[in-house]
PDB file of C-alpha atoms in Angstrom:
ATOM      1  CA  MET A 990     -17.103 -16.461 -16.265  1.00 50.00           C
ATOM      2  CA  MET A 991     -14.768 -14.117 -18.184  1.00 48.00           C
ATOM      3  CA  ASN A 992     -11.582 -15.725 -19.555  1.00 54.00           C
ATOM      4  CA  GLY A 993     -11.720 -18.274 -16.749  1.00 55.00           C
ATOM      5  CA  VAL A 994     -12.153 -15.561 -14.067  1.00 54.00           C
ATOM      6  CA  PRO A 995     -15.379 -15.671 -11.990  1.00 69.00           C
ATOM      7  CA  PRO A 996     -17.577 -12.592 -12.573  1.00 88.00           C
ATOM      8  CA  LEU A 997     -17.353 -11.602  -8.891  1.00 92.00           C
ATOM      9  CA  ASP A 998     -13.552 -11.521  -9.060  1.00 93.00           C
ATOM     10  CA  VAL A 999     -13.780  -9.294 -12.129  1.00 94.00           C
ATOM     11  CA  GLU A1000     -16.031  -6.903 -10.203  1.00 95.00           C
ATOM     12  CA  ILE A1001     -13.660  -6.930  -7.221  1.00 96.00           C
ATOM     13  CA  ASP A1002     -10.763  -6.106  -9.542  1.00 96.00           C
ATOM     14  CA  ARG A1003     -12.753  -3.161 -10.871  1.00 96.00           C
ATOM     15  CA  LEU A1004     -13.450  -2.087  -7.300  1.00 97.00           C
ATOM     16  CA  TYR A1005      -9.735  -1.722  -6.572  1.00 97.00           C
ATOM     17  CA  GLN A1006      -9.254   0.363  -9.729  1.00 97.00           C
ATOM     18  CA  LEU A1007     -11.748   3.033  -8.645  1.00 97.00           C
ATOM     19  CA  PRO A1008     -10.792   6.406  -7.163  1.00 97.00           C
ATOM     20  CA  LEU A1009     -10.142   5.896  -3.471  1.00 96.00           C
ATOM     21  CA  ASP A1010     -13.084   7.987  -2.258  1.00 95.00           C
ATOM     22  CA  GLU A1011     -15.502   5.863  -4.307  1.00 96.00           C
ATOM     23  CA  PHE A1012     -14.364   2.547  -2.834  1.00 97.00           C
ATOM     24  CA  THR A1013     -16.708   2.251   0.156  1.00 95.00           C
ATOM     25  CA  ASP A1014     -19.949   3.111  -1.666  1.00 95.00           C
ATOM     26  CA  ALA A1015     -19.025   0.855  -4.598  1.00 96.00           C
ATOM     27  CA  ARG A1016     -18.104  -2.010  -2.268  1.00 96.00           C
ATOM     28  CA  ASN A1017     -21.393  -1.726  -0.373  1.00 95.00           C
ATOM     29  CA  ALA A1018     -23.351  -1.662  -3.633  1.00 95.00           C
ATOM     30  CA  LEU A1019     -21.460  -4.713  -4.883  1.00 95.00           C
ATOM     31  CA  ALA A1020     -22.111  -6.504  -1.578  1.00 94.00           C
ATOM     32  CA  LYS A1021     -25.862  -5.956  -1.977  1.00 93.00           C
ATOM     33  CA  ALA A1022     -25.756  -7.352  -5.507  1.00 93.00           C
ATOM     34  CA  ALA A1023     -23.486 -10.283  -4.611  1.00 91.00           C
ATOM     35  CA  GLY A1024     -26.189 -12.384  -2.953  1.00 91.00           C
ATOM     36  CA  LYS A1025     -24.661 -15.205  -0.911  1.00 93.00           C
ATOM     37  CA  ASN A1026     -21.217 -13.660  -1.434  1.00 93.00           C
ATOM     38  CA  GLY A1027     -22.303 -10.366   0.097  1.00 93.00           C
ATOM     39  CA  ALA A1028     -20.493 -10.974   3.390  1.00 93.00           C
ATOM     40  CA  LYS A1029     -17.252 -11.701   1.540  1.00 93.00           C
ATOM     41  CA  VAL A1030     -17.515  -8.439  -0.389  1.00 95.00           C
ATOM     42  CA  ARG A1031     -18.431  -6.408   2.700  1.00 94.00           C
ATOM     43  CA  GLY A1032     -15.258  -7.739   4.327  1.00 94.00           C
ATOM     44  CA  LEU A1033     -13.039  -6.170   1.657  1.00 96.00           C
ATOM     45  CA  ARG A1034     -10.934  -3.489   3.303  1.00 95.00           C
ATOM     46  CA  LYS A1035     -10.430  -0.054   1.834  1.00 96.00           C
ATOM     47  CA  PRO A1036      -6.693   0.336   1.141  1.00 96.00           C
ATOM     48  CA  PRO A1037      -4.707   3.193   2.658  1.00 96.00           C
ATOM     49  CA  VAL A1038      -3.579   5.767   0.138  1.00 96.00           C
ATOM     50  CA  ALA A1039      -0.064   4.272  -0.238  1.00 96.00           C
ATOM     51  CA  ALA A1040      -1.406   0.785  -0.986  1.00 96.00           C
ATOM     52  CA  TRP A1041      -4.036   2.255  -3.334  1.00 98.00           C
ATOM     53  CA  ALA A1042      -1.336   4.069  -5.318  1.00 98.00           C
ATOM     54  CA  ILE A1043       0.669   0.852  -5.718  1.00 98.00           C
ATOM     55  CA  ASN A1044      -2.489  -0.964  -6.835  1.00 98.00           C
ATOM     56  CA  GLN A1045      -2.974   1.644  -9.557  1.00 98.00           C
ATOM     57  CA  VAL A1046       0.588   1.107 -10.780  1.00 98.00           C
ATOM     58  CA  TYR A1047      -0.323  -2.563 -11.237  1.00 98.00           C
ATOM     59  CA  TRP A1048      -3.537  -1.740 -13.107  1.00 98.00           C
ATOM     60  CA  ARG A1049      -2.272   1.203 -15.164  1.00 97.00           C
ATOM     61  CA  GLU A1050       1.464   0.567 -15.683  1.00 97.00           C
ATOM     62  CA  ARG A1051       1.730  -3.200 -15.629  1.00 97.00           C
ATOM     63  CA  ASP A1052       5.186  -3.240 -17.239  1.00 97.00           C
ATOM     64  CA  VAL A1053       6.631  -1.067 -14.445  1.00 97.00           C
ATOM     65  CA  TYR A1054       5.105  -3.309 -11.790  1.00 98.00           C
ATOM     66  CA  ALA A1055       6.244  -6.487 -13.549  1.00 97.00           C
ATOM     67  CA  SER A1056       9.804  -5.152 -13.870  1.00 97.00           C
ATOM     68  CA  LEU A1057       9.929  -4.601 -10.112  1.00 97.00           C
ATOM     69  CA  ILE A1058       8.714  -8.124  -9.330  1.00 96.00           C
ATOM     70  CA  ASP A1059      11.180  -9.603 -11.842  1.00 96.00           C
ATOM     71  CA  ALA A1060      14.000  -7.602 -10.238  1.00 95.00           C
ATOM     72  CA  VAL A1061      13.047  -8.843  -6.764  1.00 93.00           C
ATOM     73  CA  GLN A1062      13.068 -12.441  -7.953  1.00 93.00           C
ATOM     74  CA  ALA A1063      16.446 -11.965  -9.684  1.00 93.00           C
ATOM     75  CA  MET A1064      17.898 -10.428  -6.535  1.00 89.00           C
ATOM     76  CA  ARG A1065      16.641 -13.312  -4.409  1.00 90.00           C
ATOM     77  CA  ALA A1066      18.106 -15.791  -6.865  1.00 90.00           C
ATOM     78  CA  ALA A1067      21.496 -14.033  -6.756  1.00 89.00           C
ATOM     79  CA  HIS A1068      21.613 -14.024  -2.961  1.00 86.00           C
ATOM     80  CA  THR A1069      20.482 -17.645  -2.785  1.00 86.00           C
ATOM     81  CA  ALA A1070      23.220 -18.646  -5.221  1.00 85.00           C
ATOM     82  CA  VAL A1071      25.935 -16.880  -3.224  1.00 83.00           C
ATOM     83  CA  LEU A1072      24.712 -18.277   0.086  1.00 79.00           C
ATOM     84  CA  SER A1073      24.799 -21.782  -1.382  1.00 80.00           C
ATOM     85  CA  GLY A1074      28.380 -21.349  -2.596  1.00 82.00           C
ATOM     86  CA  LYS A1075      27.549 -20.673  -6.244  1.00 84.00           C
ATOM     87  CA  GLN A1076      28.198 -17.615  -8.378  1.00 86.00           C
ATOM     88  CA  GLY A1077      25.650 -14.820  -8.235  1.00 82.00           C
ATOM     89  CA  ASP A1078      25.741 -11.215  -9.458  1.00 90.00           C
ATOM     90  CA  ILE A1079      24.432  -9.602  -6.283  1.00 88.00           C
ATOM     91  CA  ARG A1080      25.676  -6.146  -7.236  1.00 90.00           C
ATOM     92  CA  GLY A1081      24.107  -6.225 -10.687  1.00 92.00           C
ATOM     93  CA  ALA A1082      20.833  -7.599  -9.314  1.00 91.00           C
ATOM     94  CA  GLY A1083      20.840  -4.875  -6.669  1.00 91.00           C
ATOM     95  CA  ARG A1084      21.321  -2.130  -9.263  1.00 94.00           C
ATOM     96  CA  THR A1085      18.508  -3.544 -11.381  1.00 95.00           C
ATOM     97  CA  HIS A1086      16.239  -3.718  -8.345  1.00 95.00           C
ATOM     98  CA  GLU A1087      17.037  -0.134  -7.338  1.00 96.00           C
ATOM     99  CA  ALA A1088      16.213   1.112 -10.848  1.00 96.00           C
ATOM    100  CA  ALA A1089      12.943  -0.851 -10.935  1.00 96.00           C
ATOM    101  CA  HIS A1090      12.049   0.338  -7.427  1.00 97.00           C
ATOM    102  CA  GLU A1091      12.689   3.970  -8.391  1.00 97.00           C
ATOM    103  CA  ALA A1092      10.541   3.628 -11.527  1.00 97.00           C
ATOM    104  CA  ALA A1093       7.669   2.085  -9.540  1.00 97.00           C
ATOM    105  CA  LEU A1094       7.953   4.782  -6.860  1.00 97.00           C
ATOM    106  CA  GLU A1095       7.801   7.544  -9.472  1.00 97.00           C
ATOM    107  CA  ALA A1096       4.772   5.887 -11.088  1.00 97.00           C
ATOM    108  CA  ALA A1097       2.959   5.637  -7.735  1.00 97.00           C
ATOM    109  CA  LEU A1098       3.693   9.274  -6.898  1.00 97.00           C
ATOM    110  CA  ARG A1099       2.329  10.294 -10.313  1.00 97.00           C
ATOM    111  CA  VAL A1100      -0.853   8.390  -9.505  1.00 97.00           C
ATOM    112  CA  LEU A1101      -1.234  10.310  -6.232  1.00 96.00           C
ATOM    113  CA  ALA A1102      -0.633  13.680  -7.869  1.00 96.00           C
ATOM    114  CA  GLU A1103      -2.999  13.002 -10.780  1.00 96.00           C
ATOM    115  CA  ALA A1104      -5.731  11.870  -8.358  1.00 95.00           C
ATOM    116  CA  GLY A1105      -5.365  15.019  -6.258  1.00 96.00           C
ATOM    117  CA  HIS A1106      -3.903  13.315  -3.191  1.00 95.00           C
ATOM    118  CA  ALA A1107      -1.229  15.103  -1.182  1.00 93.00           C
ATOM    119  CA  VAL A1108       2.223  13.707  -1.934  1.00 94.00           C
ATOM    120  CA  THR A1109       3.545  13.949   1.640  1.00 93.00           C
ATOM    121  CA  ASP A1110       6.856  12.633   2.936  1.00 93.00           C
ATOM    122  CA  ALA A1111       4.953  10.045   4.982  1.00 93.00           C
ATOM    123  CA  ALA A1112       3.053   8.835   1.919  1.00 93.00           C
ATOM    124  CA  LYS A1113       6.238   8.692  -0.153  1.00 95.00           C
ATOM    125  CA  GLN A1114       8.064   6.728   2.552  1.00 95.00           C
ATOM    126  CA  ALA A1115       5.132   4.322   3.001  1.00 95.00           C
ATOM    127  CA  ILE A1116       5.016   3.674  -0.751  1.00 97.00           C
ATOM    128  CA  ALA A1117       8.786   3.213  -1.000  1.00 96.00           C
ATOM    129  CA  THR A1118       8.854   0.821   1.961  1.00 95.00           C
ATOM    130  CA  THR A1119       5.901  -1.209   0.682  1.00 96.00           C
ATOM    131  CA  LEU A1120       7.425  -1.487  -2.796  1.00 96.00           C
ATOM    132  CA  ARG A1121      10.536  -3.010  -1.215  1.00 94.00           C
ATOM    133  CA  ALA A1122       8.329  -5.639   0.474  1.00 93.00           C
ATOM    134  CA  LEU A1123       6.667  -6.845  -2.740  1.00 93.00           C
ATOM    135  CA  PRO A1124       5.448  -9.321  -3.798  1.00 90.00           C
ATOM    136  CA  ALA A1125       2.793  -9.553  -1.073  1.00 85.00           C
ATOM    137  CA  ASP A1126       0.519 -12.378   0.050  1.00 86.00           C
ATOM    138  CA  GLU A1127      -2.493 -10.503  -1.332  1.00 87.00           C
ATOM    139  CA  PRO A1128      -3.281 -10.699  -5.060  1.00 92.00           C
ATOM    140  CA  PRO A1129      -1.509  -8.006  -7.114  1.00 95.00           C
ATOM    141  CA  GLY A1130      -3.684  -4.952  -7.588  1.00 96.00           C
ATOM    142  CA  ARG A1131      -5.669  -5.698  -4.403  1.00 96.00           C
ATOM    143  CA  LEU A1132      -3.227  -4.559  -1.733  1.00 96.00           C
ATOM    144  CA  THR A1133      -5.122  -3.412   1.394  1.00 95.00           C
ATOM    145  CA  ARG A1134      -2.264  -2.463   3.726  1.00 94.00           C
ATOM    146  CA  THR A1135       1.227  -1.068   3.756  1.00 94.00           C
ATOM    147  CA  LEU A1136       4.090  -3.521   4.195  1.00 92.00           C
ATOM    148  CA  GLN A1137       7.499  -3.731   5.824  1.00 88.00           C
ATOM    149  CA  PRO A1138      10.328  -5.413   3.882  1.00 80.00           C
ATOM    150  CA  GLY A1139      12.415  -8.243   5.248  1.00 66.00           C
ATOM    151  CA  GLY A1140      14.884 -10.868   4.118  1.00 52.00           C
ATOM    152  CA  PHE A1141      16.455 -10.472   0.698  1.00 48.00           C
ATOM    153  CA  GLU A1142      14.563  -7.232  -0.002  1.00 47.00           C
ATOM    154  CA  MET A1143      16.496  -5.445   2.738  1.00 46.00           C
ATOM    155  CA  LEU A1144      19.784  -6.489   1.134  1.00 48.00           C
ATOM    156  CA  ALA A1145      19.045  -4.183  -1.801  1.00 43.00           C
ATOM    157  CA  GLY A1146      18.900  -1.091   0.419  1.00 40.00           C
ATOM    158  CA  ILE A1147      21.294   1.810   0.701  1.00 35.00           C
ATOM    159  CA  PRO A1148      23.311   0.516   3.709  1.00 37.00           C
ATOM    160  CA  VAL A1149      24.607  -2.433   1.682  1.00 40.00           C
ATOM    161  CA  ARG A1150      25.789  -0.213  -1.149  1.00 39.00           C
ATOM    162  CA  ALA A1151      27.286   2.248   1.332  1.00 37.00           C
ATOM    163  CA  THR A1152      29.258  -0.522   3.025  1.00 40.00           C
ATOM    164  CA  SER A1153      30.658  -1.681  -0.325  1.00 44.00           C
ATOM    165  CA  ALA A1154      31.623   1.865  -1.267  1.00 41.00           C
ATOM    166  CA  ALA A1155      33.197   2.442   2.132  1.00 37.00           C
ATOM    167  CA  LYS A1156      35.373  -0.644   1.803  1.00 41.00           C
ATOM    168  CA  LYS A1157      36.505   0.449  -1.658  1.00 44.00           C
ATOM    169  CA  ALA A1158      37.426   3.896  -0.359  1.00 38.00           C
ATOM    170  CA  ALA A1159      39.212   2.470   2.668  1.00 36.00           C
ATOM    171  CA  LEU A1160      41.296   0.031   0.664  1.00 39.00           C
ATOM    172  CA  ARG A1161      42.298   2.508  -2.015  1.00 44.00           C
ATOM    173  CA  VAL A1162      45.915   3.664  -1.303  1.00 40.00           C
ATOM    174  CA  PRO A1163      46.909   7.080  -2.706  1.00 43.00           C
ATOM    175  CA  ALA A1164      49.138   6.817  -5.775  1.00 43.00           C
ATOM    176  CA  ARG A1165      51.947   8.855  -4.223  1.00 43.00           C
ATOM    177  CA  GLU A1166      52.271   6.286  -1.423  1.00 43.00           C
ATOM    178  CA  THR A1167      52.641   3.358  -3.820  1.00 44.00           C
ATOM    179  CA  ILE A1168      56.278   2.322  -3.959  1.00 41.00           C
ATOM    180  CA  THR A1169      57.581  -0.002  -6.653  1.00 47.00           C
ATOM    181  CA  ARG A1170      60.653  -2.109  -6.072  1.00 46.00           C
ATOM    182  CA  PRO A1171      62.176  -5.355  -7.235  1.00 46.00           C
ATOM    183  CA  THR A1172      60.686  -8.373  -5.521  1.00 49.00           C
ATOM    184  CA  GLU A1173      64.067  -9.500  -4.167  1.00 50.00           C
ATOM    185  CA  GLN A1174      64.805  -6.102  -2.558  1.00 66.00           C
ATOM    186  CA  ARG A1175      63.772  -5.502   1.036  1.00 77.00           C
ATOM    187  CA  PRO A1176      61.688  -2.368   1.774  1.00 78.00           C
ATOM    188  CA  THR A1177      63.619   0.594   3.050  1.00 86.00           C
ATOM    189  CA  PRO A1178      62.703   2.223   6.374  1.00 84.00           C
ATOM    190  CA  ALA A1179      61.081   5.071   4.431  1.00 81.00           C
ATOM    191  CA  GLU A1180      58.964   2.599   2.445  1.00 78.00           C
ATOM    192  CA  THR A1181      57.959   0.783   5.595  1.00 84.00           C
ATOM    193  CA  ALA A1182      56.952   4.052   7.249  1.00 83.00           C
ATOM    194  CA  ALA A1183      54.988   5.139   4.171  1.00 81.00           C
ATOM    195  CA  ARG A1184      53.131   1.839   4.065  1.00 79.00           C
ATOM    196  CA  ALA A1185      52.362   2.092   7.781  1.00 83.00           C
ATOM    197  CA  ARG A1186      50.971   5.582   7.280  1.00 82.00           C
ATOM    198  CA  ALA A1187      48.867   4.376   4.339  1.00 77.00           C
ATOM    199  CA  VAL A1188      47.509   1.467   6.383  1.00 82.00           C
ATOM    200  CA  ALA A1189      46.716   3.793   9.283  1.00 80.00           C
ATOM    201  CA  ARG A1190      44.860   6.182   6.960  1.00 78.00           C
ATOM    202  CA  ALA A1191      42.992   3.269   5.403  1.00 73.00           C
ATOM    203  CA  LYS A1192      41.928   2.063   8.852  1.00 79.00           C
ATOM    204  CA  GLU A1193      40.772   5.556   9.784  1.00 75.00           C
ATOM    205  CA  THR A1194      38.832   5.822   6.528  1.00 74.00           C
ATOM    206  CA  LEU A1195      37.259   2.420   7.105  1.00 75.00           C
ATOM    207  CA  ALA A1196      36.322   3.328  10.678  1.00 76.00           C
ATOM    208  CA  ALA A1197      34.769   6.618   9.544  1.00 74.00           C
ATOM    209  CA  ALA A1198      32.895   4.892   6.730  1.00 67.00           C
ATOM    210  CA  THR A1199      31.666   2.215   9.135  1.00 75.00           C
ATOM    211  CA  ARG A1200      30.377   4.877  11.514  1.00 74.00           C
ATOM    212  CA  ALA A1201      28.659   6.639   8.614  1.00 72.00           C
ATOM    213  CA  VAL A1202      27.037   3.392   7.508  1.00 67.00           C
ATOM    214  CA  ARG A1203      25.774   2.673  11.019  1.00 72.00           C
ATOM    215  CA  ALA A1204      24.393   6.187  11.307  1.00 72.00           C
ATOM    216  CA  ALA A1205      22.682   5.810   7.919  1.00 68.00           C
ATOM    217  CA  GLU A1206      21.237   2.451   8.972  1.00 66.00           C
ATOM    218  CA  GLN A1207      19.900   3.949  12.205  1.00 71.00           C
ATOM    219  CA  THR A1208      18.388   6.858  10.292  1.00 70.00           C
ATOM    220  CA  ALA A1209      16.806   4.478   7.773  1.00 67.00           C
ATOM    221  CA  ARG A1210      15.375   2.301  10.546  1.00 70.00           C
ATOM    222  CA  ARG A1211      14.003   5.349  12.346  1.00 73.00           C
ATOM    223  CA  GLU A1212      12.417   6.693   9.170  1.00 69.00           C
ATOM    224  CA  GLN A1213      10.935   3.283   8.399  1.00 66.00           C
ATOM    225  CA  LEU A1214       9.450   3.087  11.898  1.00 72.00           C
ATOM    226  CA  GLU A1215       8.039   6.600  11.576  1.00 71.00           C
ATOM    227  CA  ALA A1216       6.603   5.788   8.159  1.00 68.00           C
ATOM    228  CA  ALA A1217       5.093   2.559   9.474  1.00 71.00           C
ATOM    229  CA  HIS A1218       3.538   4.455  12.388  1.00 73.00           C
ATOM    230  CA  ALA A1219       2.135   7.102  10.048  1.00 72.00           C
ATOM    231  CA  ALA A1220       0.781   4.393   7.752  1.00 69.00           C
ATOM    232  CA  ARG A1221      -0.898   2.626  10.694  1.00 73.00           C
ATOM    233  CA  GLU A1222      -2.453   5.895  11.847  1.00 76.00           C
ATOM    234  CA  ALA A1223      -3.681   6.614   8.330  1.00 71.00           C
ATOM    235  CA  GLU A1224      -5.095   3.105   8.083  1.00 69.00           C
ATOM    236  CA  ARG A1225      -6.894   3.493  11.420  1.00 77.00           C
ATOM    237  CA  ALA A1226      -8.293   6.824  10.269  1.00 77.00           C
ATOM    238  CA  THR A1227      -9.413   5.240   7.005  1.00 70.00           C
ATOM    239  CA  ARG A1228     -11.191   2.451   8.881  1.00 75.00           C
ATOM    240  CA  ALA A1229     -12.852   5.017  11.147  1.00 81.00           C
ATOM    241  CA  VAL A1230     -14.070   6.981   8.127  1.00 74.00           C
ATOM    242  CA  ASP A1231     -15.330   3.764   6.522  1.00 72.00           C
ATOM    243  CA  ALA A1232     -17.178   2.833   9.711  1.00 80.00           C
ATOM    244  CA  ALA A1233     -18.720   6.303   9.905  1.00 83.00           C
ATOM    245  CA  ARG A1234     -19.801   6.113   6.275  1.00 77.00           C
ATOM    246  CA  GLU A1235     -21.320   2.693   6.814  1.00 75.00           C
ATOM    247  CA  ALA A1236     -23.141   3.979   9.906  1.00 83.00           C
ATOM    248  CA  LEU A1237     -24.386   6.943   7.879  1.00 84.00           C
ATOM    249  CA  GLU A1238     -25.560   4.607   5.121  1.00 77.00           C
ATOM    250  CA  SER A1239     -27.380   2.446   7.680  1.00 78.00           C
ATOM    251  CA  ALA A1240     -28.993   5.548   9.182  1.00 85.00           C
ATOM    252  CA  ARG A1241     -30.102   6.697   5.732  1.00 83.00           C
ATOM    253  CA  GLN A1242     -31.616   3.296   5.032  1.00 82.00           C
ATOM    254  CA  ALA A1243     -33.391   3.340   8.405  1.00 83.00           C
ATOM    255  CA  LEU A1244     -34.700   6.848   7.694  1.00 84.00           C
ATOM    256  CA  THR A1245     -35.930   5.785   4.259  1.00 83.00           C
ATOM    257  CA  GLU A1246     -37.705   2.788   5.771  1.00 81.00           C
ATOM    258  CA  ALA A1247     -39.249   4.966   8.504  1.00 83.00           C
ATOM    259  CA  GLU A1248     -40.455   7.471   5.889  1.00 82.00           C
ATOM    260  CA  ARG A1249     -41.961   4.625   3.893  1.00 85.00           C
ATOM    261  CA  GLU A1250     -43.746   3.276   6.974  1.00 84.00           C
ATOM    262  CA  ARG A1251     -44.960   6.780   7.884  1.00 85.00           C
ATOM    263  CA  GLU A1252     -46.384   7.272   4.395  1.00 83.00           C
ATOM    264  CA  THR A1253     -48.076   3.867   4.572  1.00 85.00           C
ATOM    265  CA  ALA A1254     -49.584   4.683   7.978  1.00 85.00           C
ATOM    266  CA  ALA A1255     -50.766   8.101   6.749  1.00 85.00           C
ATOM    267  CA  ARG A1256     -52.383   6.521   3.698  1.00 86.00           C
ATOM    268  CA  ARG A1257     -54.168   3.968   5.861  1.00 88.00           C
ATOM    269  CA  ALA A1258     -55.323   6.730   8.199  1.00 85.00           C
ATOM    270  CA  ARG A1259     -56.772   8.680   5.273  1.00 88.00           C
ATOM    271  CA  GLN A1260     -58.542   5.549   4.064  1.00 88.00           C
ATOM    272  CA  ALA A1261     -59.950   4.969   7.541  1.00 85.00           C
ATOM    273  CA  VAL A1262     -61.248   8.549   7.693  1.00 87.00           C
ATOM    274  CA  GLU A1263     -62.878   8.126   4.290  1.00 86.00           C
ATOM    275  CA  LEU A1264     -64.493   4.842   5.364  1.00 88.00           C
ATOM    276  CA  LEU A1265     -65.708   6.509   8.557  1.00 88.00           C
ATOM    277  CA  ALA A1266     -67.302   9.312   6.556  1.00 86.00           C
ATOM    278  CA  VAL A1267     -69.053   6.806   4.296  1.00 88.00           C
ATOM    279  CA  ALA A1268     -70.273   4.842   7.317  1.00 87.00           C
ATOM    280  CA  ARG A1269     -71.629   8.014   8.916  1.00 89.00           C
ATOM    281  CA  GLN A1270     -73.441   8.915   5.719  1.00 88.00           C
ATOM    282  CA  LYS A1271     -75.020   5.466   5.620  1.00 87.00           C
ATOM    283  CA  ALA A1272     -75.986   5.720   9.276  1.00 88.00           C
ATOM    284  CA  GLU A1273     -77.589   9.126   8.744  1.00 85.00           C
ATOM    285  CA  ALA A1274     -79.514   7.823   5.731  1.00 83.00           C
ATOM    286  CA  ALA A1275     -80.745   4.841   7.721  1.00 84.00           C
ATOM    287  CA  GLN A1276     -81.793   7.146  10.560  1.00 87.00           C
ATOM    288  CA  GLU A1277     -83.767   9.303   8.136  1.00 82.00           C
ATOM    289  CA  VAL A1278     -85.564   6.233   6.799  1.00 83.00           C
ATOM    290  CA  LEU A1279     -86.347   5.115  10.340  1.00 81.00           C
ATOM    291  CA  ASP A1280     -87.634   8.546  11.297  1.00 81.00           C
ATOM    292  CA  ALA A1281     -89.906   8.587   8.277  1.00 83.00           C
ATOM    293  CA  LEU A1282     -91.441   5.253   9.223  1.00 82.00           C
ATOM    294  CA  THR A1283     -92.190   6.170  12.823  1.00 77.00           C
TER     295      THR A1283
END
């Protein structure tokens, strides 16, 4: 046991730090060496490329990963406080989370590029979406699937910030329309008309901003669905490749065993031929002795 961690867990951690194309062979080798825990190791799933990249951020840039998790927890705490009637800096927590999310995304994309993987839009979206869903149920550094965010994580997204900005823009009255007057003086018809025009413009701005927010939300949902679909397809393809590799490994083992049995049979056949030759020689010698006596 290393620092209180079972040796098998240490080996599994190392497994998830390997280059992605080495995972299956290394897992199968570890399963063979794991004895009674072999079935558990064989059941470890190869992560899709997006999950693998996030795992590497955990193993290689722990401070970036930890900052993201801390930001998620702070954001949840802020929302919980507000929902319970207490004070909470939702906006500040959201900004911190966005910065941490961006740093983690950049780190994961660097991992992909350095490992020679294609940094596609689908991969980028899958990584970004999964980062918003952290922390996951699986141990950090061992993520085996892409995730979809929900709950407080979604509150840190762009639509929330866009709504806040839209309200600010809608409620901001142009300076030239602002009319100062003594509090005891009634507004003039011109002032009343100016205020009405300002309110009408504010309502139009708010309506336009609301439509823009809804369109952005629909676009974000569509992109998330497309990214999730692409991630599922990639995961299915990964499982198919893993299954094919395992079948190939089984076929190689069967071929090796057949070759071994063939060599054993050939050796026994040669021995039988040699024994037959010796027996024939003995029979011929005995026949010669018999012929000499008769």
